[in-house]
Every structure is written in structure tokens, then in C-alpha cells.
Amino acid sequence: MIIKIPKGTQDILPEDINKWYYVEDVIRNILKKYDYKEIRTPIFEHTELFIRGIGESTDIVNKEMFTFPDRKGRSLTLRPEGTASVVRSYLENRMDRTSKVVKLYYFGPMFRCEKPQAGRFRQFNQFGIESIGSQSPVADAEIIAAALEIYEKLGLKNLKVSLNSVGCKKCRVAYIERLRLFLDKKEAQLCHDCKQRTFKNPLRVLDCKKESCQEALKNAPKIIDHLCEECRLHFKEVKALLDHLKIDYVIDDKLVRGLDYYTKTAFEIASGELGAQNAIAGGGRYDNLVDELGGKETPAVGFAAGIERMIITMEKQNLPWPEPTAFDVFLVNTDEKKKSIALTLLQKIRKSGFTADMDISGKSLKSQMRTANKVQAKYTVILGEEELSREKVTVRNMESKEQKEVDIDNIIKTLL
Ligand code: HAM
């Protein structure tokens, strides 16, 4: 019996890898223009980082982390997201000394033990950007613009940007109290989880997708009506900057996001094609995370986007993928005794920059010619016994079907 792949994970097969290269190239090229630098952090971290960073009462920390002890019993966790790790690295590597504003991006697999469904996996890939050090609303608007430029370059249509402000330490406390009082009166309508959330972290109730909870929230106090002056002004400026950039958005006063570190701006970008798991990107400002993880107070803003969800959306929208690059040379040799000559020639062709291959499974001449056709080789180089004795090979142009004998030493010139 073969061993199957774990639930919620997937292989990215060779026939699909070009899509990933393409999407990653577009992302890298655009982020380079914005002066973001790539960072690679470990796939696992000390569990404490995520508990402190993401928040103890979030679903991610409570229910979804892949946590395991190392051999000495220390608790490690497969990263469920990238922001906490990037901030940890920012602090550990004293990046604040290099520059006042540090702009970083990352790619990589993240792990959440969620119930798998369409567009929701237990191992999924994100790219994300983090702009650490600026409290300017320009930073908030810039990252939303960067995300949308990437989606636009990939041709994605029908996207919706939802925007909210979740306030700051100062104004949120009073709002949360108000919300808790409201929720207390609605207790009977709330789901089991939300009853607990009302007590532990009432903001999370706003996010609940259950119909009865959404119904109960109908006249709930809105956080944007309870912002302090600083947060209100910041939100106003972010909106004005987005208007200037002609970026459409809708205000969603229930958007609180699933991670506790957000302050002020919170946003999500959704695709009309994705059904329930429609968020292709999400992010916001997190002005307290750096100090909560042991640094000095440092404002920051960022977002992350699910790459699988981007690719699924592109497929649903029938967007074109770049053609796979054509294969240059297929070398045909049917004489087992000539394999060293064949391999030497093949390596010479490859080292000159061509994509080249040959059969190593003992196929007949006819079958090797069929393979050359199948891989859409531009040229077939045939090692015939008689020609080889004269130090020549036959080169066939597979498109024009022209065939000529060339000196083995001149093969590269012929292919150029
Ligand atoms: P998040 O909203 O948890 O934010 O995830 C960002 C994106 O990752 C989602 O919008 C979605 O596209 C994708 N995603 C999340 N979970 C899954 C899953 N189970 N399967 C497939 N795709 C998924 C964060 O992770 C924050 N770190 C974003 C951030 C960066 N905020 C500030 N900086």
C-alpha cells in the first residue's frame, strides 16, 4: 500500500511549477521596484513567539498550531504566519540600526491545522511584506497599492478591498467594554465559541461567520465610531491617500482579522471567484508588536497573501499562463557502446546554454524520435555509427525538417 500525502497538504507537480515561477517572478519584480528586500526565516520557531505575537485567545494559537517538543522538551511550532518571525529577526539582527524604515518581503510555506476545504489548506504558501519603522499613513496606502499592482500585473479582476480601523491600545479598551456590554445582552443568540469570545476577546465575535452571531451583531457598536483622535485622523488619511491613488475600497466595520497584533488600519482583499475562503490577502498596521516582542516601540504595517488562492483565482478567471520555454536539443543515440560519446556531447551542448536531454531507458530509434517530437525539441542531434566514424553527427531542424551532417566539433555553432 502506498503512503498518502497528509490531509490539507498538496504536491506542486512539475506540470504546474511554471505557474509558481511566473507568479513569484511577478511578485519579486514588483516588490523590487518598491525597494522591499527579501528575508528568509526558519519554518519553525519557539512556540512562545507565536503565543506572544499572534495572541493567546486567537483561533490560530488556540486551535491551529502544529506544536511539538524538540528532543530536549522545548516547545517548537511550525510557523502559522510570517509577521512574528520577521519581527523576531528584525529585533535579533538589530535591523533598526541599518535604517529607520526597514522594508522586507518573504515567500514560504505556513502551517495551520484548519479543516481543509476549497482554498483552505494545512500547509499553504504566502508571500508577505512588512514595512517596519514608519507611522505614516503613506506606508499603509503603499502596501495596499503594492498588493493591487501585483494582482493587476497578473491580470486578476473582480477584487474587493475591505478596510477598517481597529483603533489602538488607548481607544480599543473603551470600545471593547462597550461591545462586551452589548454582547452580554445577546448571549442567547451567540454560538458556543462566541459566548467564550465575549468574555476573552469580544472583538473576535465581530469576525464570526455564523448566521446567528451575525444577526445578533446587527446593531452592535462600531469600532470606527469610537476611535481616538489620532486613530481617526490616521484612518482618514489612509482613505484620502487611497482615493488619490484611485484605489476602490469598501469600509467593513466588522473586519477585525484573526490575529491580535493589529492596530489602526486593517484590510483584506477578496476575490469574487473563491466562495467562502475568498480572502486572497490580508494585513494591517501593528504598532505594538515590536515592543511586545521585546523591542522598543516601533510602528509597522504589512500584509500577506495566499499564493494558492491567487493561482486558483487566476485559473477560475481563465488568465493566460506564459508558454513553457521550448526545449532546444534532443540527442538520439541507440548504440549502448557510444554512451560516453553521447554524454560528453550532451554536456557540451548543455554547458553552452542549451536545454538538452537524451534517452537513458534503452528506447529504439523510432521511439527516441517520437520523444524528441513530444518534448518539442527545436533540434534533434543523431549519433549514427557511420557518421561518428567520420567525426560527424546529423542535426535535424524539427520545424523545417531539414537535416544536415556537421562536424562534431562544430555542433554548437550549428545550434546557435
Ligand atoms: P492572514 O489573513 O492570516 O494574515 O493570512 C493572509 C493570507 O494567507 C489570507 O488572506 C489567505 O490568502 C492566506 N491563507 C491564510 N490561511 C490559509 C489557509 N489555511 N489556506 C490557504 N491560504 C491561507 C497573516 O498571515 C498576517 N501575517 C498578514 C500580515 C502581515 N499582517 C501584517 N503583516
mmCIF file with all atom_site columns, C-alpha atoms in Angstrom, residues 5-99:
data_model
loop_
_atom_site.group_PDB
_atom_site.id
_atom_site.type_symbol
_atom_site.label_atom_id
_atom_site.label_alt_id
_atom_site.label_comp_id
_atom_site.label_asym_id
_atom_site.label_entity_id
_atom_site.label_seq_id
_atom_site.pdbx_PDB_ins_code
_atom_site.Cartn_x
_atom_site.Cartn_y
_atom_site.Cartn_z
_atom_site.occupancy
_atom_site.B_iso_or_equiv
_atom_site.pdbx_formal_charge
_atom_site.auth_seq_id
_atom_site.auth_comp_id
_atom_site.auth_asym_id
_atom_site.auth_atom_id
_atom_site.pdbx_PDB_model_num
ATOM 1  C CA . ILE A 1 5  ? 0.001  12.775 1.453   1.00 0.00 ? 5  ILE A CA 1
ATOM 2  C CA . PRO A 1 6  ? -1.170 14.258 4.814   1.00 0.00 ? 6  PRO A CA 1
ATOM 3  C CA . LYS A 1 7  ? -4.608 15.874 4.864   1.00 0.00 ? 7  LYS A CA 1
ATOM 4  C CA . GLY A 1 8  ? -4.617 19.541 3.879   1.00 0.00 ? 8  GLY A CA 1
ATOM 5  C CA . THR A 1 9  ? -1.280 19.407 2.061   1.00 0.00 ? 9  THR A CA 1
ATOM 6  C CA . GLN A 1 10 ? -0.590 19.138 -1.636  1.00 0.00 ? 10 GLN A CA 1
ATOM 7  C CA . ASP A 1 11 ? 2.196  18.421 -4.082  1.00 0.00 ? 11 ASP A CA 1
ATOM 8  C CA . ILE A 1 12 ? 3.071  21.098 -6.588  1.00 0.00 ? 12 ILE A CA 1
ATOM 9  C CA . LEU A 1 13 ? 3.715  18.914 -9.608  1.00 0.00 ? 13 LEU A CA 1
ATOM 10 C CA . PRO A 1 14 ? 6.245  19.606 -12.395 1.00 0.00 ? 14 PRO A CA 1
ATOM 11 C CA . GLU A 1 15 ? 3.437  20.449 -14.840 1.00 0.00 ? 15 GLU A CA 1
ATOM 12 C CA . ASP A 1 16 ? 2.280  23.243 -12.517 1.00 0.00 ? 16 ASP A CA 1
ATOM 13 C CA . ILE A 1 17 ? 5.604  24.603 -11.342 1.00 0.00 ? 17 ILE A CA 1
ATOM 14 C CA . ASN A 1 18 ? 5.835  27.146 -14.186 1.00 0.00 ? 18 ASN A CA 1
ATOM 15 C CA . LYS A 1 19 ? 2.755  28.854 -12.762 1.00 0.00 ? 19 LYS A CA 1
ATOM 16 C CA . TRP A 1 20 ? 4.535  29.247 -9.439  1.00 0.00 ? 20 TRP A CA 1
ATOM 17 C CA . TYR A 1 21 ? 7.728  30.561 -11.077 1.00 0.00 ? 21 TYR A CA 1
ATOM 18 C CA . TYR A 1 22 ? 5.647  33.058 -13.020 1.00 0.00 ? 22 TYR A CA 1
ATOM 19 C CA . VAL A 1 23 ? 3.667  34.328 -10.019 1.00 0.00 ? 23 VAL A CA 1
ATOM 20 C CA . GLU A 1 24 ? 6.814  34.519 -7.867  1.00 0.00 ? 24 GLU A CA 1
ATOM 21 C CA . ASP A 1 25 ? 8.694  36.420 -10.609 1.00 0.00 ? 25 ASP A CA 1
ATOM 22 C CA . VAL A 1 26 ? 5.903  38.986 -10.938 1.00 0.00 ? 26 VAL A CA 1
ATOM 23 C CA . ILE A 1 27 ? 5.832  39.476 -7.148  1.00 0.00 ? 27 ILE A CA 1
ATOM 24 C CA . ARG A 1 28 ? 9.639  39.794 -6.871  1.00 0.00 ? 28 ARG A CA 1
ATOM 25 C CA . ASN A 1 29 ? 9.912  42.245 -9.761  1.00 0.00 ? 29 ASN A CA 1
ATOM 26 C CA . ILE A 1 30 ? 7.211  44.499 -8.392  1.00 0.00 ? 30 ILE A CA 1
ATOM 27 C CA . LEU A 1 31 ? 8.486  44.450 -4.812  1.00 0.00 ? 31 LEU A CA 1
ATOM 28 C CA . LYS A 1 32 ? 11.983 45.285 -6.079  1.00 0.00 ? 32 LYS A CA 1
ATOM 29 C CA . LYS A 1 33 ? 10.553 48.487 -7.556  1.00 0.00 ? 33 LYS A CA 1
ATOM 30 C CA . TYR A 1 34 ? 9.178  49.391 -4.117  1.00 0.00 ? 34 TYR A CA 1
ATOM 31 C CA . ASP A 1 35 ? 12.595 48.695 -2.537  1.00 0.00 ? 35 ASP A CA 1
ATOM 32 C CA . TYR A 1 36 ? 11.491 45.717 -0.426  1.00 0.00 ? 36 TYR A CA 1
ATOM 33 C CA . LYS A 1 37 ? 14.300 43.272 0.425   1.00 0.00 ? 37 LYS A CA 1
ATOM 34 C CA . GLU A 1 38 ? 13.727 39.529 0.728   1.00 0.00 ? 38 GLU A CA 1
ATOM 35 C CA . ILE A 1 39 ? 14.125 37.835 4.101   1.00 0.00 ? 39 ILE A CA 1
ATOM 36 C CA . ARG A 1 40 ? 14.036 34.080 4.802   1.00 0.00 ? 40 ARG A CA 1
ATOM 37 C CA . THR A 1 41 ? 13.264 32.958 8.332   1.00 0.00 ? 41 THR A CA 1
ATOM 38 C CA . PRO A 1 42 ? 13.039 29.398 9.720   1.00 0.00 ? 42 PRO A CA 1
ATOM 39 C CA . ILE A 1 43 ? 9.956  27.298 9.180   1.00 0.00 ? 43 ILE A CA 1
ATOM 40 C CA . PHE A 1 44 ? 9.752  26.582 12.914  1.00 0.00 ? 44 PHE A CA 1
ATOM 41 C CA . GLU A 1 45 ? 10.211 28.938 15.834  1.00 0.00 ? 45 GLU A CA 1
ATOM 42 C CA . HIS A 1 46 ? 9.863  28.820 19.596  1.00 0.00 ? 46 HIS A CA 1
ATOM 43 C CA . THR A 1 47 ? 6.140  28.453 20.329  1.00 0.00 ? 47 THR A CA 1
ATOM 44 C CA . GLU A 1 48 ? 6.311  31.436 22.672  1.00 0.00 ? 48 GLU A CA 1
ATOM 45 C CA . LEU A 1 49 ? 6.930  33.743 19.692  1.00 0.00 ? 49 LEU A CA 1
ATOM 46 C CA . PHE A 1 50 ? 3.523  32.995 18.205  1.00 0.00 ? 50 PHE A CA 1
ATOM 47 C CA . ILE A 1 51 ? 1.677  32.958 21.522  1.00 0.00 ? 51 ILE A CA 1
ATOM 48 C CA . ARG A 1 52 ? 3.041  36.397 22.362  1.00 0.00 ? 52 ARG A CA 1
ATOM 49 C CA . GLY A 1 53 ? 2.930  37.707 18.796  1.00 0.00 ? 53 GLY A CA 1
ATOM 50 C CA . ILE A 1 54 ? -0.393 36.482 17.437  1.00 0.00 ? 54 ILE A CA 1
ATOM 51 C CA . GLY A 1 55 ? -2.306 36.415 20.721  1.00 0.00 ? 55 GLY A CA 1
ATOM 52 C CA . GLU A 1 56 ? -3.306 33.687 23.140  1.00 0.00 ? 56 GLU A CA 1
ATOM 53 C CA . SER A 1 57 ? -7.028 33.926 22.501  1.00 0.00 ? 57 SER A CA 1
ATOM 54 C CA . THR A 1 58 ? -6.878 33.731 18.690  1.00 0.00 ? 58 THR A CA 1
ATOM 55 C CA . ASP A 1 59 ? -8.065 30.647 16.820  1.00 0.00 ? 59 ASP A CA 1
ATOM 56 C CA . ILE A 1 60 ? -4.620 30.332 15.245  1.00 0.00 ? 60 ILE A CA 1
ATOM 57 C CA . VAL A 1 61 ? -2.876 29.959 18.608  1.00 0.00 ? 61 VAL A CA 1
ATOM 58 C CA . ASN A 1 62 ? -5.690 28.081 20.337  1.00 0.00 ? 62 ASN A CA 1
ATOM 59 C CA . LYS A 1 63 ? -6.665 25.567 17.727  1.00 0.00 ? 63 LYS A CA 1
ATOM 60 C CA . GLU A 1 64 ? -4.491 25.652 14.662  1.00 0.00 ? 64 GLU A CA 1
ATOM 61 C CA . MET A 1 65 ? -0.803 25.471 15.506  1.00 0.00 ? 65 MET A CA 1
ATOM 62 C CA . PHE A 1 66 ? 1.373  22.456 14.755  1.00 0.00 ? 66 PHE A CA 1
ATOM 63 C CA . THR A 1 67 ? 3.328  22.392 18.007  1.00 0.00 ? 67 THR A CA 1
ATOM 64 C CA . PHE A 1 68 ? 5.834  19.747 19.056  1.00 0.00 ? 68 PHE A CA 1
ATOM 65 C CA . PRO A 1 69 ? 8.606  19.333 21.626  1.00 0.00 ? 69 PRO A CA 1
ATOM 66 C CA . ASP A 1 70 ? 12.227 19.099 20.460  1.00 0.00 ? 70 ASP A CA 1
ATOM 67 C CA . ARG A 1 71 ? 14.437 16.368 21.893  1.00 0.00 ? 71 ARG A CA 1
ATOM 68 C CA . LYS A 1 72 ? 15.082 18.411 24.999  1.00 0.00 ? 72 LYS A CA 1
ATOM 69 C CA . GLY A 1 73 ? 11.400 19.077 25.557  1.00 0.00 ? 73 GLY A CA 1
ATOM 70 C CA . ARG A 1 74 ? 11.374 22.717 24.358  1.00 0.00 ? 74 ARG A CA 1
ATOM 71 C CA . SER A 1 75 ? 8.205  23.650 22.559  1.00 0.00 ? 75 SER A CA 1
ATOM 72 C CA . LEU A 1 76 ? 8.537  24.470 18.859  1.00 0.00 ? 76 LEU A CA 1
ATOM 73 C CA . THR A 1 77 ? 5.843  25.417 16.351  1.00 0.00 ? 77 THR A CA 1
ATOM 74 C CA . LEU A 1 78 ? 5.664  25.309 12.565  1.00 0.00 ? 78 LEU A CA 1
ATOM 75 C CA . ARG A 1 79 ? 5.094  28.936 11.646  1.00 0.00 ? 79 ARG A CA 1
ATOM 76 C CA . PRO A 1 80 ? 1.398  29.691 11.058  1.00 0.00 ? 80 PRO A CA 1
ATOM 77 C CA . GLU A 1 81 ? 2.272  33.097 9.549   1.00 0.00 ? 81 GLU A CA 1
ATOM 78 C CA . GLY A 1 82 ? 5.311  35.228 8.787   1.00 0.00 ? 82 GLY A CA 1
ATOM 79 C CA . THR A 1 83 ? 4.952  38.532 10.638  1.00 0.00 ? 83 THR A CA 1
ATOM 80 C CA . ALA A 1 84 ? 6.013  37.357 14.106  1.00 0.00 ? 84 ALA A CA 1
ATOM 81 C CA . SER A 1 85 ? 9.105  35.668 12.650  1.00 0.00 ? 85 SER A CA 1
ATOM 82 C CA . VAL A 1 86 ? 10.063 38.747 10.625  1.00 0.00 ? 86 VAL A CA 1
ATOM 83 C CA . VAL A 1 87 ? 9.749  40.971 13.685  1.00 0.00 ? 87 VAL A CA 1
ATOM 84 C CA . ARG A 1 88 ? 11.770 38.480 15.734  1.00 0.00 ? 88 ARG A CA 1
ATOM 85 C CA . SER A 1 89 ? 14.504 38.606 13.101  1.00 0.00 ? 89 SER A CA 1
ATOM 86 C CA . TYR A 1 90 ? 14.285 42.417 12.861  1.00 0.00 ? 90 TYR A CA 1
ATOM 87 C CA . LEU A 1 91 ? 14.974 42.588 16.602  1.00 0.00 ? 91 LEU A CA 1
ATOM 88 C CA . GLU A 1 92 ? 17.546 39.828 16.796  1.00 0.00 ? 92 GLU A CA 1
ATOM 89 C CA . ASN A 1 93 ? 19.553 41.274 13.900  1.00 0.00 ? 93 ASN A CA 1
ATOM 90 C CA . ARG A 1 94 ? 19.234 44.866 15.139  1.00 0.00 ? 94 ARG A CA 1
ATOM 91 C CA . MET A 1 95 ? 17.854 45.981 11.772  1.00 0.00 ? 95 MET A CA 1
ATOM 92 C CA . ASP A 1 96 ? 16.735 49.262 13.322  1.00 0.00 ? 96 ASP A CA 1
ATOM 93 C CA . ARG A 1 97 ? 20.423 50.246 13.257  1.00 0.00 ? 97 ARG A CA 1
ATOM 94 C CA . THR A 1 98 ? 20.583 49.915 9.473   1.00 0.00 ? 98 THR A CA 1
ATOM 95 C CA . SER A 1 99 ? 17.707 52.171 8.607   1.00 0.00 ? 99 SER A CA 1
#
